[in-house]
mmCIF file of C-alpha atoms and ligand atoms in Angstrom:
data_model
loop_
_atom_site.group_PDB
_atom_site.id
_atom_site.type_symbol
_atom_site.label_atom_id
_atom_site.label_comp_id
_atom_site.label_asym_id
_atom_site.label_seq_id
_atom_site.Cartn_x
_atom_site.Cartn_y
_atom_site.Cartn_z
ATOM 1 C CA UNK H 1 183.749 110.408 90.448
ATOM 2 C CA UNK H 2 180.846 111.622 92.855
ATOM 3 C CA UNK H 3 179.193 108.287 92.569
ATOM 4 C CA UNK H 4 182.301 106.399 93.577
ATOM 5 C CA UNK H 5 182.826 108.692 96.425
ATOM 6 C CA UNK H 6 179.771 107.887 97.705
ATOM 7 C CA UNK H 7 179.767 104.177 97.111
ATOM 8 C CA UNK H 8 183.278 104.178 99.129
ATOM 9 C CA UNK H 9 181.952 106.205 101.884
ATOM 10 C CA UNK H 10 178.621 103.936 102.199
ATOM 11 C CA UNK H 11 181.120 100.946 102.000
ATOM 12 C CA UNK H 12 182.860 102.323 105.086
ATOM 13 C CA UNK H 13 179.866 103.457 107.214
ATOM 14 C CA UNK H 14 181.123 101.792 110.142
ATOM 15 C CA UNK H 15 184.443 104.002 110.241
ATOM 16 C CA UNK H 16 186.010 107.409 109.373
ATOM 17 C CA UNK H 17 187.855 107.731 106.053
ATOM 18 C CA UNK H 18 190.656 110.327 105.693
ATOM 19 C CA UNK H 19 190.583 112.681 102.701
ATOM 20 C CA UNK H 20 193.882 111.436 102.228
ATOM 21 C CA UNK H 21 192.977 107.912 101.983
ATOM 22 C CA UNK H 22 189.884 108.804 99.403
ATOM 23 C CA UNK H 23 192.101 110.894 97.368
ATOM 24 C CA UNK H 24 194.700 107.903 97.144
ATOM 25 C CA UNK H 25 192.135 105.125 96.494
ATOM 26 C CA UNK H 26 189.944 107.102 93.582
ATOM 27 C CA UNK H 27 193.158 109.155 92.249
ATOM 28 C CA UNK H 28 191.588 112.479 92.884
ATOM 29 C CA UNK H 29 193.047 115.437 94.494
ATOM 30 C CA UNK H 30 192.011 116.497 98.261
ATOM 31 C CA UNK H 31 190.272 119.354 96.781
ATOM 32 C CA UNK H 32 188.177 117.395 94.548
ATOM 33 C CA UNK H 33 186.997 115.164 97.167
ATOM 34 C CA UNK H 34 186.039 118.061 99.307
ATOM 35 C CA UNK H 35 184.054 119.679 96.437
ATOM 36 C CA UNK H 36 182.413 116.134 95.770
ATOM 37 C CA UNK H 37 181.541 116.015 99.336
ATOM 38 C CA UNK H 38 180.028 119.343 99.980
ATOM 39 C CA UNK H 39 177.985 118.590 96.728
ATOM 40 C CA UNK H 40 176.720 115.325 98.406
ATOM 41 C CA UNK H 41 176.012 116.869 101.576
ATOM 42 C CA UNK H 42 174.116 119.768 99.400
ATOM 43 C CA UNK H 43 172.055 116.826 97.954
ATOM 44 C CA UNK H 44 171.072 115.649 101.237
ATOM 45 C CA UNK H 45 173.087 113.094 102.152
ATOM 46 C CA UNK H 46 174.010 112.945 105.489
ATOM 47 C CA UNK H 47 178.080 112.757 105.492
ATOM 48 C CA UNK H 48 179.677 113.968 108.929
ATOM 49 C CA UNK H 49 183.111 115.446 108.733
ATOM 50 C CA UNK H 50 185.646 115.446 111.407
ATOM 51 C CA UNK H 51 189.203 117.738 111.240
ATOM 52 C CA UNK H 52 191.275 114.606 111.950
ATOM 53 C CA UNK H 53 189.508 111.624 110.878
ATOM 54 C CA UNK H 54 188.042 112.289 108.039
ATOM 55 C CA UNK H 55 184.505 111.591 106.981
ATOM 56 C CA UNK H 56 181.997 109.526 107.883
ATOM 57 C CA UNK H 57 178.564 108.247 105.943
ATOM 58 C CA UNK H 58 175.604 108.339 108.463
ATOM 59 C CA UNK H 59 172.609 108.674 106.238
ATOM 60 C CA UNK H 60 170.944 108.166 102.714
ATOM 61 C CA UNK H 61 169.414 110.973 101.258
ATOM 62 C CA UNK H 62 165.783 111.981 101.608
ATOM 63 C CA UNK H 63 165.707 112.889 97.971
ATOM 64 C CA UNK H 64 164.505 111.714 95.150
ATOM 65 C CA UNK H 65 167.784 111.483 93.554
ATOM 66 C CA UNK H 66 167.919 109.869 90.098
ATOM 67 C CA UNK H 67 170.799 107.963 91.028
ATOM 68 C CA UNK H 68 168.432 106.395 94.052
ATOM 69 C CA UNK H 69 165.701 105.970 92.208
ATOM 70 C CA UNK H 70 167.467 104.083 89.665
ATOM 71 C CA UNK H 71 168.921 102.072 92.217
ATOM 72 C CA UNK H 72 165.661 101.110 93.593
ATOM 73 C CA UNK H 73 163.783 100.628 90.476
ATOM 74 C CA UNK H 74 161.369 97.657 89.622
ATOM 75 C CA UNK H 75 159.968 98.974 86.471
ATOM 76 C CA UNK H 76 161.663 98.454 83.619
ATOM 77 C CA UNK H 77 160.022 101.100 80.870
ATOM 78 C CA UNK H 78 158.990 103.540 83.453
ATOM 79 C CA UNK H 79 161.782 105.450 84.726
ATOM 80 C CA UNK H 80 164.045 104.652 82.219
ATOM 81 C CA UNK H 81 164.914 108.147 81.656
ATOM 82 C CA UNK H 82 164.653 110.282 84.769
ATOM 83 C CA UNK H 83 163.872 114.631 85.379
ATOM 84 C CA UNK H 84 164.666 115.462 88.703
ATOM 85 C CA UNK H 85 164.044 119.316 89.901
ATOM 86 C CA UNK H 86 164.995 120.582 93.398
ATOM 87 C CA UNK H 87 162.221 122.780 92.498
ATOM 88 C CA UNK H 88 160.083 123.577 89.714
ATOM 89 C CA UNK H 89 156.884 125.231 88.571
ATOM 90 C CA UNK H 90 155.160 122.175 87.083
ATOM 91 C CA UNK H 91 156.220 118.455 86.550
ATOM 92 C CA UNK H 92 153.647 117.958 84.093
ATOM 93 C CA UNK H 93 154.941 121.298 82.126
ATOM 94 C CA UNK H 94 158.082 119.632 82.032
ATOM 95 C CA UNK H 95 157.126 116.534 81.004
ATOM 96 C CA UNK H 96 155.030 118.051 78.200
ATOM 97 C CA UNK H 97 157.959 119.944 77.199
ATOM 98 C CA UNK H 98 160.510 116.806 77.047
ATOM 99 C CA UNK H 99 157.664 114.781 75.217
ATOM 100 C CA UNK H 100 156.940 117.604 72.843
ATOM 101 C CA UNK H 101 160.693 116.975 72.276
ATOM 102 C CA UNK H 102 160.965 112.927 71.440
ATOM 103 C CA UNK H 103 161.581 111.879 74.612
ATOM 104 C CA UNK H 104 161.058 107.953 75.188
ATOM 105 C CA UNK H 105 158.135 106.535 76.754
ATOM 106 C CA UNK H 106 158.545 106.061 80.850
ATOM 107 C CA UNK H 107 160.171 109.101 80.826
ATOM 108 C CA UNK H 108 159.619 110.638 84.359
ATOM 109 C CA UNK H 109 159.773 114.173 85.970
ATOM 110 C CA UNK H 110 160.641 113.975 89.637
ATOM 111 C CA UNK H 111 160.605 117.446 91.764
ATOM 112 C CA UNK H 112 161.187 117.867 95.566
ATOM 113 C CA UNK H 113 158.374 121.067 95.423
ATOM 114 C CA UNK H 114 156.241 122.827 92.962
ATOM 115 C CA UNK H 115 156.019 126.111 93.031
ATOM 116 C CA UNK H 116 152.964 126.503 90.872
ATOM 117 C CA UNK H 117 151.420 122.644 91.134
ATOM 118 C CA UNK H 118 148.608 122.171 88.792
ATOM 119 C CA UNK H 119 145.067 120.411 89.280
ATOM 120 C CA UNK H 120 142.278 120.559 87.104
ATOM 121 C CA UNK H 121 140.523 123.546 85.417
ATOM 122 C CA UNK H 122 143.054 125.804 86.396
ATOM 123 C CA UNK H 123 143.079 124.888 89.927
ATOM 124 C CA UNK H 124 146.379 124.838 91.740
ATOM 125 C CA UNK H 125 148.250 122.045 93.418
ATOM 126 C CA UNK H 126 149.579 122.568 96.689
ATOM 127 C CA UNK H 127 153.141 120.880 96.453
ATOM 128 C CA UNK H 128 155.485 121.627 99.301
ATOM 129 C CA UNK H 129 159.258 120.798 99.525
ATOM 130 C CA UNK H 130 160.505 117.089 100.508
ATOM 131 C CA UNK H 131 157.074 116.067 101.654
ATOM 132 C CA UNK H 132 155.258 114.475 98.987
ATOM 133 C CA UNK H 133 155.739 112.662 95.233
ATOM 134 C CA UNK H 134 154.963 115.195 92.400
ATOM 135 C CA UNK H 135 155.996 113.146 89.615
ATOM 136 C CA UNK H 136 154.581 113.304 85.859
ATOM 137 C CA UNK H 137 155.065 110.081 83.822
ATOM 138 C CA UNK H 138 155.360 110.391 79.855
ATOM 139 C CA UNK H 139 153.483 107.679 77.991
ATOM 140 C CA UNK H 140 152.827 107.122 74.607
ATOM 141 C CA UNK H 141 150.039 104.685 74.366
ATOM 142 C CA UNK H 142 148.933 102.851 71.320
ATOM 143 C CA UNK H 143 145.158 103.295 71.549
ATOM 144 C CA UNK H 144 142.841 106.216 70.117
ATOM 145 C CA UNK H 145 142.876 109.423 71.315
ATOM 146 C CA UNK H 146 139.344 108.981 72.840
ATOM 147 C CA UNK H 147 140.503 106.407 74.959
ATOM 148 C CA UNK H 148 142.937 108.620 76.704
ATOM 149 C CA UNK H 149 140.625 109.552 79.569
ATOM 150 C CA UNK H 150 140.745 106.045 80.925
ATOM 151 C CA UNK H 151 144.387 106.670 81.154
ATOM 152 C CA UNK H 152 143.455 108.624 84.448
ATOM 153 C CA UNK H 153 141.170 105.396 85.889
ATOM 154 C CA UNK H 154 144.282 103.350 85.177
ATOM 155 C CA UNK H 155 146.880 105.562 87.009
ATOM 156 C CA UNK H 156 143.948 105.506 89.857
ATOM 157 C CA UNK H 157 144.388 101.830 90.205
ATOM 158 C CA UNK H 158 147.864 101.175 89.892
ATOM 159 C CA UNK H 159 148.347 104.072 92.516
ATOM 160 C CA UNK H 160 146.409 102.967 94.474
ATOM 161 C CA UNK H 161 147.640 99.467 94.713
ATOM 162 C CA UNK H 162 150.873 100.946 95.525
ATOM 163 C CA UNK H 163 149.889 103.180 98.346
ATOM 164 C CA UNK H 164 147.883 100.255 99.950
ATOM 165 C CA UNK H 165 150.692 97.539 99.489
ATOM 166 C CA UNK H 166 153.439 100.257 100.950
ATOM 167 C CA UNK H 167 151.385 102.035 103.970
ATOM 168 C CA UNK H 168 148.404 99.564 104.475
ATOM 169 C CA UNK H 169 146.346 102.994 104.811
ATOM 170 C CA UNK H 170 143.175 101.815 103.432
ATOM 171 C CA UNK H 171 142.452 104.192 100.436
ATOM 172 C CA UNK H 172 139.918 104.030 97.984
ATOM 173 C CA UNK H 173 139.429 105.710 94.543
ATOM 174 C CA UNK H 174 136.799 108.428 94.038
ATOM 175 C CA UNK H 175 135.875 109.500 90.540
ATOM 176 C CA UNK H 176 137.195 110.321 88.307
ATOM 177 C CA UNK H 177 141.429 111.448 89.447
ATOM 178 C CA UNK H 178 141.110 111.249 93.191
ATOM 179 C CA UNK H 179 142.610 108.816 96.146
ATOM 180 C CA UNK H 180 140.788 109.444 99.432
ATOM 181 C CA UNK H 181 142.277 108.028 102.962
ATOM 182 C CA UNK H 182 139.143 108.192 105.678
ATOM 183 C CA UNK H 183 137.138 110.703 103.640
ATOM 184 C CA UNK H 184 140.469 113.052 102.892
ATOM 185 C CA UNK H 185 142.548 113.698 99.815
ATOM 186 C CA UNK H 186 146.026 112.052 99.494
ATOM 187 C CA UNK H 187 146.502 112.046 95.965
ATOM 188 C CA UNK H 188 145.310 113.881 92.892
ATOM 189 C CA UNK H 189 145.676 113.121 88.937
ATOM 190 C CA UNK H 190 146.258 115.224 86.130
ATOM 191 C CA UNK H 191 146.276 113.948 82.517
ATOM 192 C CA UNK H 192 146.985 115.683 79.493
ATOM 193 C CA UNK H 193 147.427 114.592 76.121
ATOM 194 C CA UNK H 194 148.760 115.786 72.872
ATOM 195 C CA UNK H 195 146.783 114.141 69.500
ATOM 196 C CA UNK H 196 146.247 113.904 66.033
ATOM 197 C CA UNK H 197 142.631 113.109 64.847
ATOM 198 C CA UNK H 198 143.175 109.308 64.785
ATOM 199 C CA UNK H 199 146.614 108.936 67.313
ATOM 200 C CA UNK H 200 148.116 109.805 70.339
ATOM 201 C CA UNK H 201 151.227 111.508 70.767
ATOM 202 C CA UNK H 202 151.718 111.479 74.094
ATOM 203 C CA UNK H 203 150.172 111.238 77.242
ATOM 204 C CA UNK H 204 151.260 112.929 80.485
ATOM 205 C CA UNK H 205 150.287 111.427 83.803
ATOM 206 C CA UNK H 206 150.576 113.866 86.449
ATOM 207 C CA UNK H 207 150.490 112.820 89.909
ATOM 208 C CA UNK H 208 150.585 114.361 93.495
ATOM 209 C CA UNK H 209 150.861 112.638 96.797
ATOM 210 C CA UNK H 210 150.608 113.823 100.139
ATOM 211 C CA UNK H 211 153.246 111.657 101.611
ATOM 212 C CA UNK H 212 154.504 113.089 105.022
ATOM 213 C CA UNK H 213 152.703 116.272 105.813
ATOM 214 C CA UNK H 214 151.376 116.931 109.099
ATOM 215 C CA UNK H 215 147.977 118.583 109.859
ATOM 216 C CA UNK H 216 149.682 122.043 110.444
ATOM 217 C CA UNK H 217 151.616 121.724 107.014
ATOM 218 C CA UNK H 218 148.240 122.164 104.639
ATOM 219 C CA UNK H 219 147.039 125.514 104.065
ATOM 220 C CA UNK H 220 143.339 126.498 105.736
ATOM 221 C CA UNK H 221 141.938 126.373 102.081
ATOM 222 C CA UNK H 222 142.715 122.673 102.321
ATOM 223 C CA UNK H 223 143.204 121.687 105.667
ATOM 224 C CA UNK H 224 139.633 120.078 105.901
ATOM 225 C CA UNK H 225 139.614 118.129 102.823
ATOM 226 C CA UNK H 226 143.198 116.885 102.365
ATOM 227 C CA UNK H 227 145.177 114.621 104.253
ATOM 228 C CA UNK H 228 148.786 112.666 103.687
ATOM 229 C CA UNK H 229 149.473 108.837 103.939
ATOM 230 C CA UNK H 230 151.660 109.708 107.073
ATOM 231 C CA UNK H 231 148.752 111.207 109.130
ATOM 232 C CA UNK H 232 146.278 108.133 107.914
ATOM 233 C CA UNK H 233 149.146 105.189 108.705
ATOM 234 C CA UNK H 234 150.393 106.948 111.665
ATOM 235 C CA UNK H 235 154.516 106.774 110.596
ATOM 236 C CA UNK H 236 156.424 108.553 107.963
ATOM 237 C CA UNK H 237 155.921 106.700 104.923
ATOM 238 C CA UNK H 238 159.547 106.077 102.578
ATOM 239 C CA UNK H 239 159.094 108.094 99.573
ATOM 240 C CA UNK H 240 161.440 106.303 97.608
ATOM 241 C CA UNK H 241 159.673 103.351 98.152
ATOM 242 C CA UNK H 242 156.525 104.624 97.374
ATOM 243 C CA UNK H 243 157.977 105.894 94.165
ATOM 244 C CA UNK H 244 159.235 102.923 93.122
ATOM 245 C CA UNK H 245 156.185 101.177 94.093
ATOM 246 C CA UNK H 246 153.891 103.627 92.121
ATOM 247 C CA UNK H 247 155.930 103.267 88.877
ATOM 248 C CA UNK H 248 156.025 99.498 89.252
ATOM 249 C CA UNK H 249 152.181 98.935 89.873
ATOM 250 C CA UNK H 250 151.662 102.226 86.981
ATOM 251 C CA UNK H 251 153.522 99.310 84.274
ATOM 252 C CA UNK H 252 151.656 96.582 85.392
ATOM 253 C CA UNK H 253 148.296 98.372 84.845
ATOM 254 C CA UNK H 254 149.510 99.891 81.331
ATOM 255 C CA UNK H 255 150.678 96.383 80.444
ATOM 256 C CA UNK H 256 147.196 95.241 81.515
ATOM 257 C CA UNK H 257 145.398 97.009 79.254
ATOM 258 C CA UNK H 258 147.782 97.010 76.233
ATOM 259 C CA UNK H 259 147.403 93.381 76.438
ATOM 260 C CA UNK H 260 144.233 92.848 77.351
ATOM 261 C CA UNK H 261 142.118 96.066 77.023
ATOM 262 C CA UNK H 262 140.649 98.426 79.796
ATOM 263 C CA UNK H 263 137.929 95.783 80.985
ATOM 264 C CA UNK H 264 139.938 94.312 83.825
ATOM 265 C CA UNK H 265 141.373 97.364 85.056
ATOM 266 C CA UNK H 266 138.057 99.317 85.209
ATOM 267 C CA UNK H 267 136.856 96.212 87.245
ATOM 268 C CA UNK H 268 139.283 96.709 89.649
ATOM 269 C CA UNK H 269 138.387 100.813 89.650
ATOM 270 C CA UNK H 270 135.241 99.670 90.687
ATOM 271 C CA UNK H 271 136.300 97.264 93.599
ATOM 272 C CA UNK H 272 138.339 100.275 94.625
ATOM 273 C CA UNK H 273 135.942 102.838 94.350
ATOM 274 C CA UNK H 274 134.487 104.817 96.967
ATOM 275 C CA UNK H 275 131.904 106.521 94.806
ATOM 276 C CA UNK H 276 129.824 104.030 93.605
ATOM 277 C CA UNK H 277 126.686 103.131 95.745
ATOM 278 C CA UNK H 278 126.940 106.847 97.356
ATOM 279 C CA UNK H 279 124.467 109.607 96.671
ATOM 280 C CA UNK H 280 126.360 112.249 94.899
ATOM 281 C CA UNK H 281 126.139 115.872 94.225
ATOM 282 C CA UNK H 282 127.577 116.536 90.231
ATOM 283 C CA UNK H 283 128.903 119.609 89.232
ATOM 284 C CA UNK H 284 129.320 119.106 85.599
ATOM 285 C CA UNK H 285 130.903 121.203 83.033
ATOM 286 C CA UNK H 286 127.556 122.449 81.958
ATOM 287 C CA UNK H 287 125.074 121.140 84.711
ATOM 288 C CA UNK H 288 124.679 120.457 88.245
ATOM 289 C CA UNK H 289 122.474 117.488 89.691
ATOM 290 C CA UNK H 290 122.188 115.127 92.038
ATOM 291 C CA UNK H 291 121.638 111.165 91.997
ATOM 292 C CA UNK H 292 122.952 107.887 93.115
ATOM 293 C CA UNK H 293 126.365 106.851 91.614
ATOM 294 C CA UNK H 294 125.587 103.215 90.050
ATOM 295 C CA UNK H 295 128.539 102.306 87.469
ATOM 296 C CA UNK H 296 131.056 103.245 84.997
ATOM 297 C CA UNK H 297 130.756 102.284 81.783
ATOM 298 C CA UNK H 298 133.135 101.296 79.180
ATOM 299 C CA UNK H 299 134.399 105.284 78.589
ATOM 300 C CA UNK H 300 135.017 105.850 82.207
ATOM 301 C CA UNK H 301 131.778 107.741 82.624
ATOM 302 C CA UNK H 302 130.227 107.794 85.656
ATOM 303 C CA UNK H 303 126.289 106.971 85.598
ATOM 304 C CA UNK H 304 123.797 108.502 87.770
ATOM 305 C CA UNK H 305 120.779 107.403 88.593
ATOM 306 C CA UNK H 306 118.293 110.103 88.875
ATOM 307 C CA UNK H 307 114.457 110.615 88.908
ATOM 308 C CA UNK H 308 114.491 111.634 85.214
ATOM 309 C CA UNK H 309 117.042 108.052 84.392
ATOM 310 C CA UNK H 310 120.429 107.152 83.893
ATOM 311 C CA UNK H 311 122.800 110.555 83.326
ATOM 312 C CA UNK H 312 125.789 109.723 81.808
ATOM 313 C CA UNK H 313 129.081 112.156 83.199
ATOM 314 C CA UNK H 314 132.132 111.801 81.426
ATOM 315 C CA UNK H 315 133.930 115.094 83.257
ATOM 316 C CA UNK H 316 133.351 117.394 85.649
ATOM 317 C CA UNK H 317 133.422 116.971 89.710
ATOM 318 C CA UNK H 318 131.437 115.006 92.232
ATOM 319 C CA UNK H 319 130.953 115.191 95.969
ATOM 320 C CA UNK H 320 129.615 112.471 98.069
HETATM 321 C C1 BT5 B 1 143.774 117.292 90.880
HETATM 322 O O1 BT5 B 1 143.376 118.391 90.573
HETATM 323 O O2 BT5 B 1 143.690 116.685 91.882
HETATM 324 C C2 BT5 B 1 145.367 116.902 90.006
HETATM 325 C C3 BT5 B 1 146.542 117.255 91.169
HETATM 326 C C4 BT5 B 1 147.666 116.843 90.391
HETATM 327 C C5 BT5 B 1 149.005 117.351 90.504
HETATM 328 C C6 BT5 B 1 150.261 116.416 90.342
HETATM 329 S S1 BT5 B 1 151.538 116.633 91.076
HETATM 330 C C7 BT5 B 1 152.573 116.668 89.509
HETATM 331 C C8 BT5 B 1 151.823 116.930 88.526
HETATM 332 N N1 BT5 B 1 152.355 118.269 88.223
HETATM 333 C C9 BT5 B 1 151.203 119.087 88.267
HETATM 334 O O3 BT5 B 1 151.527 120.364 88.534
HETATM 335 N N2 BT5 B 1 150.401 118.726 88.715
HETATM 336 C C10 BT5 B 1 150.352 116.989 88.523
HETATM 337 P P1 BT5 B 1 141.944 118.719 90.993
HETATM 338 O O4 BT5 B 1 141.022 117.503 90.795
HETATM 339 O O5 BT5 B 1 141.218 119.931 89.894
HETATM 340 O O6 BT5 B 1 142.192 119.146 92.203
HETATM 341 C C11 BT5 B 1 142.598 120.373 92.550
HETATM 342 C C12 BT5 B 1 141.853 120.754 94.023
HETATM 343 O O7 BT5 B 1 142.356 120.139 94.818
HETATM 344 C C13 BT5 B 1 142.768 122.139 94.334
HETATM 345 O O8 BT5 B 1 141.565 123.224 93.867
HETATM 346 C C14 BT5 B 1 142.363 122.212 95.982
HETATM 347 O O9 BT5 B 1 140.968 122.270 96.545
HETATM 348 C C15 BT5 B 1 142.821 120.681 96.307
HETATM 349 N N3 BT5 B 1 143.903 120.406 96.581
HETATM 350 C C16 BT5 B 1 145.163 121.397 96.295
HETATM 351 N N4 BT5 B 1 146.374 121.059 96.647
HETATM 352 C C17 BT5 B 1 146.216 119.911 97.476
HETATM 353 C C18 BT5 B 1 146.846 118.613 97.954
HETATM 354 N N5 BT5 B 1 148.345 118.583 98.143
HETATM 355 N N6 BT5 B 1 146.440 117.805 98.728
HETATM 356 C C19 BT5 B 1 144.975 117.597 98.901
HETATM 357 N N7 BT5 B 1 143.894 118.629 98.036
HETATM 358 C C20 BT5 B 1 144.487 119.289 97.321
#
């Protein structure tokens, strides 16, 4: 009924429509109409109420509501099941629970705000209300567990395509899990997996995109290293358009990997990389050193040229 009321208001967005009229047209009580309109307003739709004239639809919600996502979705698998939260601890936590309970591949979890968004290695991810895309995608890839690390690189390629197409912001990929704009981080990716010895149960790809923050929105600790797409592009970015573009491009890269393997995606990763060709400092899991980032190999490991020879880094952080 709520959707029917919304559709009626949208169709008549150039005029007021009375509660009486809505109740007759949709065969529902006046009180129910009032309650549904109150709920739509709470969901962020701008609906103006006039005591004599009735209601008029003013503006779409800015929220990433499942019904709106479905209406804009162009991917066929990613997003076929949508779990939406106004606030949540971490979308990755929710997605892992859903995946463990057997949700279908392509299930997504979206939140307006994360209270304890997570980065890698127990680091935090700042996720303020309505300003970004805080998204987790459940995949059930048919490849071996050791291939899963490359899902991060695959996701980075898809997200970077979507961001550059929607915003023209000119972002690049920093190994292993960041997208940077003008040298500052706009996207972080956190891939988590559950697997048996020889098969993956599920992979959750957690994606955090800073979309419409302004300089003053960032906490001091990251103010100098983080940015948003709006800051980079100089205008507000429609989150819904970006979200559905990300899902579509993720679906494209995933399907390329399933049909042709990782090679074409790794090649695109290299062409979009801002790490390769740079002198970098490596903070590896067990060692720190510096060198020239020359390539990534077929496993997605970063190859660093040092005076001692080529070092291979499979996990860790690099600073440019
Ligand atoms: C990441 O970790 O970059 C992965 C971030 C993944 C976030 C998504 S949001 C949806 C899903 N649900 C979750 O709970 N997580 C995923 P890492 O490379 O470890 O970087 C973390 C570091 O980035 C922090 O220690 C900060 O220095 C910095 N940081 C935190 N929030 C940031 C933000 N919003 N923008 C830019 N940098 C940030």
